[in-house]
Short mmCIF file of C-alpha atoms in Angstrom, two decimals:
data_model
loop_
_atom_site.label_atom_id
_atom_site.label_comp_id
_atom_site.label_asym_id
_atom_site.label_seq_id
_atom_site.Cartn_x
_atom_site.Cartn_y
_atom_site.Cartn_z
CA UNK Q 266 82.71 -98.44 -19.41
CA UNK Q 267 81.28 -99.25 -22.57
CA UNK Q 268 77.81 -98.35 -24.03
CA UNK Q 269 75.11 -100.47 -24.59
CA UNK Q 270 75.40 -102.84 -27.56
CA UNK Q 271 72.07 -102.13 -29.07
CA UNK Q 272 72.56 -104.88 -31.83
CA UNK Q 273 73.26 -107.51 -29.13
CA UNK Q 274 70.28 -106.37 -28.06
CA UNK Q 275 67.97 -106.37 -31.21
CA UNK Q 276 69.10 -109.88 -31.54
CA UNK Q 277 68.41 -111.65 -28.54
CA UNK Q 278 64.94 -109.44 -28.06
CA UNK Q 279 61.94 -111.72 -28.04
CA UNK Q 280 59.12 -109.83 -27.36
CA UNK Q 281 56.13 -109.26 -29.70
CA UNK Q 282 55.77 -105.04 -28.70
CA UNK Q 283 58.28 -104.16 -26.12
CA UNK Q 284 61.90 -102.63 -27.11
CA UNK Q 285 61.15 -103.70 -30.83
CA UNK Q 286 61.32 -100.32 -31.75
CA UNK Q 287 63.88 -98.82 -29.82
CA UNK Q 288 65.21 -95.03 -29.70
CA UNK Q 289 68.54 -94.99 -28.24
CA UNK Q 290 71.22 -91.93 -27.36
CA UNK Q 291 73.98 -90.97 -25.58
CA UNK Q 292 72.63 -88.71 -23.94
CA UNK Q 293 69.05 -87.28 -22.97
CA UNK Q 294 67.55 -84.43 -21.03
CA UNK Q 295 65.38 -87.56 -19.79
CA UNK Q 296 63.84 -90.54 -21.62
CA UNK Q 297 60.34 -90.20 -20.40
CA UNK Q 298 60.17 -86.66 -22.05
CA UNK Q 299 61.60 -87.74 -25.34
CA UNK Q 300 58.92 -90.96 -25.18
CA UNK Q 301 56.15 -88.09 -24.02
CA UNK Q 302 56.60 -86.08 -27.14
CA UNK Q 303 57.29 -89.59 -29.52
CA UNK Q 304 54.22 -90.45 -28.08
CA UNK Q 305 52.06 -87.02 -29.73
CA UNK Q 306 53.16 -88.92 -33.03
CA UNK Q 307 52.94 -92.35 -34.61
CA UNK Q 308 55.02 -94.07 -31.42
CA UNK Q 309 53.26 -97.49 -30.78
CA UNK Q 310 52.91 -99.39 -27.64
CA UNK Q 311 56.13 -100.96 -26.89
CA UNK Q 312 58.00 -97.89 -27.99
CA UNK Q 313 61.83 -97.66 -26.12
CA UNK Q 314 63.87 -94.87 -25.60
CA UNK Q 315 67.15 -95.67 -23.58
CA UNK Q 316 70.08 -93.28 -23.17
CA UNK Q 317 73.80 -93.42 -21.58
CA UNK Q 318 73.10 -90.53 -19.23
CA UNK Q 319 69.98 -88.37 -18.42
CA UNK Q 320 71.07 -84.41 -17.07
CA UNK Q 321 67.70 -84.31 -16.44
CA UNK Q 322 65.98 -87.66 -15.15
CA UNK Q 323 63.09 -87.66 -12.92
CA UNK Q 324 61.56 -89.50 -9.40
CA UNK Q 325 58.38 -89.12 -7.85
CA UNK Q 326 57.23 -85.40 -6.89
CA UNK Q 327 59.69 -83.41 -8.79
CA UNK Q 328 63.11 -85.18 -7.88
CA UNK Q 329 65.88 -85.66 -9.95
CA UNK Q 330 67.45 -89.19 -10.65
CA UNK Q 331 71.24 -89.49 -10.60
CA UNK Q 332 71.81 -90.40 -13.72
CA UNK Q 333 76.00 -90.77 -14.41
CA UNK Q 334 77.05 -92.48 -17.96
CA UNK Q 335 78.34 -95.95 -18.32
CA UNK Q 336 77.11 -97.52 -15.30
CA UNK Q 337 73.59 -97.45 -15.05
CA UNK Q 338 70.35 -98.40 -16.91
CA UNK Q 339 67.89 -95.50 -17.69
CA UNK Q 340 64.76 -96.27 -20.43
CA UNK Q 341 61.26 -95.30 -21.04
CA UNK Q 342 58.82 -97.82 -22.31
CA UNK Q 343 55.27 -96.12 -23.95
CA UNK Q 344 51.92 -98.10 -22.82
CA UNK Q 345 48.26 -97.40 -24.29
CA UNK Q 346 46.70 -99.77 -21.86
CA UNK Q 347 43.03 -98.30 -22.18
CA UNK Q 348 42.35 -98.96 -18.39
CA UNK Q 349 40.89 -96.74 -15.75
CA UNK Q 350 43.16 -93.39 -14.67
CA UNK Q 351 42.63 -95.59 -11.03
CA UNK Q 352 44.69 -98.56 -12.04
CA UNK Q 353 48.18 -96.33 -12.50
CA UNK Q 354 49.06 -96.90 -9.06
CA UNK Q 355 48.24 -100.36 -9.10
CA UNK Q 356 49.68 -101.01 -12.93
CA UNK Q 357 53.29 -99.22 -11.36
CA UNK Q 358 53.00 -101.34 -8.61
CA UNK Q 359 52.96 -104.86 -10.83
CA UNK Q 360 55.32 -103.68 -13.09
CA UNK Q 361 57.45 -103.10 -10.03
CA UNK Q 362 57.03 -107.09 -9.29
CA UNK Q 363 57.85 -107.79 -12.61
CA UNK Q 364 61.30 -105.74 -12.40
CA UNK Q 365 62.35 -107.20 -9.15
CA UNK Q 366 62.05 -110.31 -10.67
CA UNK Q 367 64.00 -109.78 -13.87
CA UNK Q 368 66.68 -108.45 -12.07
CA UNK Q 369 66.61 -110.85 -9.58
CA UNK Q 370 67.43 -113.36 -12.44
CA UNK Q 371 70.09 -112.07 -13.24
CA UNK Q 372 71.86 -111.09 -9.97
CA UNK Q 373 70.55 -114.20 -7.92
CA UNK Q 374 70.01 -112.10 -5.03
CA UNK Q 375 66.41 -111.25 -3.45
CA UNK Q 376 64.98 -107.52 -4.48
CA UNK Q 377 62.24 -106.22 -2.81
CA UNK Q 378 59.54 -103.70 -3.61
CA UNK Q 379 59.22 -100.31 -1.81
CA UNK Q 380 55.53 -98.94 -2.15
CA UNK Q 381 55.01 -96.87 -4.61
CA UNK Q 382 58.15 -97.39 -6.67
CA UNK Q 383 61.54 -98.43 -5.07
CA UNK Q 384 63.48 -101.30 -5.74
CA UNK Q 385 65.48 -102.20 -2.93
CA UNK Q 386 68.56 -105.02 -2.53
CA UNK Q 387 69.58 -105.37 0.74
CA UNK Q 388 67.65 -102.67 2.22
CA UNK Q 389 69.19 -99.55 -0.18
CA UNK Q 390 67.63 -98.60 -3.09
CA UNK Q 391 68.84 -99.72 -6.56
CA UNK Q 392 66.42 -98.30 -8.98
CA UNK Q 393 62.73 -96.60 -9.43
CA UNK Q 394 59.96 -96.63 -11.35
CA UNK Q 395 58.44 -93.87 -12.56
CA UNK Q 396 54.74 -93.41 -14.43
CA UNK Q 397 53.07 -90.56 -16.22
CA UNK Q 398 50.35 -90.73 -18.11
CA UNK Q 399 47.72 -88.78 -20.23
CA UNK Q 400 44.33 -89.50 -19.73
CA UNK Q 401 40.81 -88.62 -21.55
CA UNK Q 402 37.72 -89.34 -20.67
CA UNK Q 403 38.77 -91.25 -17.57
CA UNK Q 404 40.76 -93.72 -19.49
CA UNK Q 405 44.47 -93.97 -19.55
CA UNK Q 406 45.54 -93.30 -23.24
CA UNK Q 407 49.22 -93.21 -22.88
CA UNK Q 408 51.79 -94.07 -19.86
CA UNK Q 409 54.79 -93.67 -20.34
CA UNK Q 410 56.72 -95.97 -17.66
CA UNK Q 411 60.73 -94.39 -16.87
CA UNK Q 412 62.88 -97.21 -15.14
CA UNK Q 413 66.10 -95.55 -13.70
CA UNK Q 414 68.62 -99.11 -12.42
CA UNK Q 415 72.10 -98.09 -10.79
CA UNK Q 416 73.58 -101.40 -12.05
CA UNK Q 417 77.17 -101.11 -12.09
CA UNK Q 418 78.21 -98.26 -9.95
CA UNK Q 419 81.13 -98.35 -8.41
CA UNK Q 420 79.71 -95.48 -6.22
CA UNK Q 421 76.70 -93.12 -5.31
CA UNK Q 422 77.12 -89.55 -3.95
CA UNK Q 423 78.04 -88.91 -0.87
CA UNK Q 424 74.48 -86.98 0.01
CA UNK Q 425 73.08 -90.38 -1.56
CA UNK Q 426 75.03 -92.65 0.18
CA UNK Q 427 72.59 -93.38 3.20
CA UNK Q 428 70.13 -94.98 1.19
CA UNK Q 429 71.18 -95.34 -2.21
CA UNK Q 430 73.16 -97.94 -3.26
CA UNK Q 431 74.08 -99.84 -6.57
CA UNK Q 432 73.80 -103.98 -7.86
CA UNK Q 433 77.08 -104.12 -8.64
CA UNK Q 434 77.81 -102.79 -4.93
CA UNK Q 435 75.22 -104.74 -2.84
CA UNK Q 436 76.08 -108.04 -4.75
CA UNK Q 437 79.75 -108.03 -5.47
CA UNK Q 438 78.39 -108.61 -9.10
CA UNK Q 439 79.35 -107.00 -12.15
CA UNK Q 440 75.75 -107.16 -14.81
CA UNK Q 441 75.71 -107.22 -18.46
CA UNK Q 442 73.09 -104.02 -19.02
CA UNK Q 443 72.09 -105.71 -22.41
CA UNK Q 444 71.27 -108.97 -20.68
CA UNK Q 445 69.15 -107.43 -18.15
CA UNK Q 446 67.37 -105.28 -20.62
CA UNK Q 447 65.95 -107.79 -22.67
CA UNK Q 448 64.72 -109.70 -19.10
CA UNK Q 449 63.39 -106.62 -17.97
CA UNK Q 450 61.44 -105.82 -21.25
CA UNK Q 451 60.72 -109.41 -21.43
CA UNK Q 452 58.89 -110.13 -17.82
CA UNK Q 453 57.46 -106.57 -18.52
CA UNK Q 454 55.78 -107.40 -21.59
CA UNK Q 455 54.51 -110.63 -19.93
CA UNK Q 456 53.34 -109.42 -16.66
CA UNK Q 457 51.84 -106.11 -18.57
CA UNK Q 458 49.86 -108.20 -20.58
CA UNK Q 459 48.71 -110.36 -17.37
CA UNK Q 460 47.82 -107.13 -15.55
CA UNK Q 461 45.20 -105.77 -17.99
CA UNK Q 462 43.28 -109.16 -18.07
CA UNK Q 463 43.98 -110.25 -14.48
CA UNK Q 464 44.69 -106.68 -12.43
CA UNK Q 465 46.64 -106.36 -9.45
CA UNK Q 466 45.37 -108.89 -7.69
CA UNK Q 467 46.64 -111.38 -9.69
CA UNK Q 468 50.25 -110.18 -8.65
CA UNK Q 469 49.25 -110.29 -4.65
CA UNK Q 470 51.22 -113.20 -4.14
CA UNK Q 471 54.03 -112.72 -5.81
CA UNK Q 472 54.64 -109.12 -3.90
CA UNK Q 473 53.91 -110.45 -0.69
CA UNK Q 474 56.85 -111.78 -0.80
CA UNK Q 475 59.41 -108.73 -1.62
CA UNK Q 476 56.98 -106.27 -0.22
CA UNK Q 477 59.81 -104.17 1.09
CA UNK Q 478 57.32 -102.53 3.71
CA UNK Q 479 54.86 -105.36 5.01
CA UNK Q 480 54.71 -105.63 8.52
CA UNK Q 481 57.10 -102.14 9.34
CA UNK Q 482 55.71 -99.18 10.97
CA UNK Q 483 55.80 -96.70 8.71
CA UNK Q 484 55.11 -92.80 8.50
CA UNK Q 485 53.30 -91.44 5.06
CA UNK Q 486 53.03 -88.09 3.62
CA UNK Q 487 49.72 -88.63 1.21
CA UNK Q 488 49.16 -86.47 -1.67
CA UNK Q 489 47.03 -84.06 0.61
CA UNK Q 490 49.93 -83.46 2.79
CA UNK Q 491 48.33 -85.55 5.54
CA UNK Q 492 50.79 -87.67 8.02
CA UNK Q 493 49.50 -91.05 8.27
CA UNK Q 494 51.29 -93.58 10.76
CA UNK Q 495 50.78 -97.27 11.69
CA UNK Q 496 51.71 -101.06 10.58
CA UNK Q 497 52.01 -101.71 6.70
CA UNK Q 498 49.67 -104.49 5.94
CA UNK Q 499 50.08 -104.37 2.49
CA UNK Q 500 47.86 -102.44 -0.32
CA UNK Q 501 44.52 -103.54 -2.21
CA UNK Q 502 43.51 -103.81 -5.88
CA UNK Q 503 44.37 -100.69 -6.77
CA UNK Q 504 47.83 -100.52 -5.15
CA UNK Q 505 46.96 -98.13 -2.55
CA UNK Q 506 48.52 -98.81 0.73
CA UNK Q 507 47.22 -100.20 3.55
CA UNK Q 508 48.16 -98.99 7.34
CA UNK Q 509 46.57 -100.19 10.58
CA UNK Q 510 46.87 -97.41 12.72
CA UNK Q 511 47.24 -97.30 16.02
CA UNK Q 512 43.56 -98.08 17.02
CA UNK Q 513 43.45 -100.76 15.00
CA UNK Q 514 41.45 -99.43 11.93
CA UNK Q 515 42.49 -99.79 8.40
CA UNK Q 516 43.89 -96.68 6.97
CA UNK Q 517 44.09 -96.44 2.93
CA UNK Q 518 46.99 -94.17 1.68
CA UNK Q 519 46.48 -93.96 -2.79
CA UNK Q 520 49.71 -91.83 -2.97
CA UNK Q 521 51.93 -90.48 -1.07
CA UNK Q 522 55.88 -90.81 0.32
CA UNK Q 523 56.95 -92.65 2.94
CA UNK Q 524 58.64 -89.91 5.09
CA UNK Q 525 60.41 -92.38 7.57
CA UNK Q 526 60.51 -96.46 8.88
CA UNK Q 527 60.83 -97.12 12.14
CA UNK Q 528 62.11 -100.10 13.86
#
């Protein structure tokens, strides 16, 4: 497969900040902590780094991201957003929303959002969001945002294989990488700049919609190792999410892994 054609891309990029400086390699321990240490220098917001393979990407709470060259889509895009350390969850959620829709443009089949980070086609997981940030004073100075897409893989590993799946297999579709690039760093820079005016709330409707877990029963591991179980009503302003539990009350859950769906 071949790589990315980065002046394709350069060309048909029409975004003010996002991807207009752009870092890209064949390979990368991971592009989050290339962007991380950019982002100690003179790296702006808007800042890409984008690589063929990662042997080192990262998920949520220490996991690795299969990350195989040729096939996939694996960047880092650097944010100084200024906003509360409290908005992260809420600012990965909406950035979330405004992947599944980029990539739902270009495939022309529905993708829904997993809380905190999945995107989902078909019920299997396609890609994840990742964001770190560094914080002072209770303000978020930098986040650095990692978006890992399994676009045209003609396979997953077998130990993946459950629940992790690809576009090209769960469409029948084969994508152009540059083409969904620039959407994704398009709607990003859009829906980034709607978020710090407007917040998460002015995404609500738009993830009700592909809210891969409304209305499930769900099981939760929070960040204080507490199981939390109940109906998925959705989350509130700050992209925590919201359980009722089995005696009706509204349970908040403001990070966390969902260990397990139930029917």
């Amino acid at each position: 497969m071949k790589n990315l054609d980065i002046k394709y891309i350069q060309k048909n990029l029409r975004t003010l900040e996002f991807g207009r400086k752009l870092f890209y390699f064949d390979r990368l321990d991971s592009t989050s902590s290339h962007l991380a240490e950019l982002s100690k220098g003179l790296a702006g917001q808007g800042t890409v780094v984008i690589a063929e393979q990662q042997t080192a990407g990262r998920g949520r709470q220490g996991n690795s991201w299969y990350s195989p060259p040729g096939p996939g889509l694996y960047f880092s895009l650097l944010l100084k957003p200024k906003l509360p350390s409290i908005k992260l969850s809420g600012l990965t959620l909406a950035l979330g929303c405004s992947a599944a829709e980029a990539i739902e443009k270009v495939v022309k089949n529905p993708i829904a959002v997993k809380w905190p980070n999945d995107l989902y086609c078909n019920s299997r997981k396609v890609g994840g969001i990742l964001t770190e940030m560094q914080s002072h004073g209770g303000l978020i100075d930098n986040a650095v945002v990692g978006i890992g897409l399994n676009v045209n893989n003609q396979s997953v590993p077998p130990e993946l294989s459950d629940i992790a799946s690809s576009l090209l297999l769960e469409t029948g579709k084969t994508c152009s990488r540059e083409d969904l690039l620039i959407g994704l760093l398009t709607r990003l820079e859009d829906d980034y700049r709607a978020f710090a005016k407007q917040g998460l709330p002015a995404f609500a409707d738009r993830l009700s919609g592909r809210f891969f877990l409304k209305g499930k029963r769900a099981s939760v591991q929070d960040g204080l190792n507490l199981q939390l179980k109940g109906v998925v009503i959705g989350f509130d302003s700050d992209g925590g999410l919201l359980l009722a539990d089995d005696r009706g009350r509204t349970v908040k859950c403001s990070s966390g892994t969902v260990m397990e769906m139930e029917p």
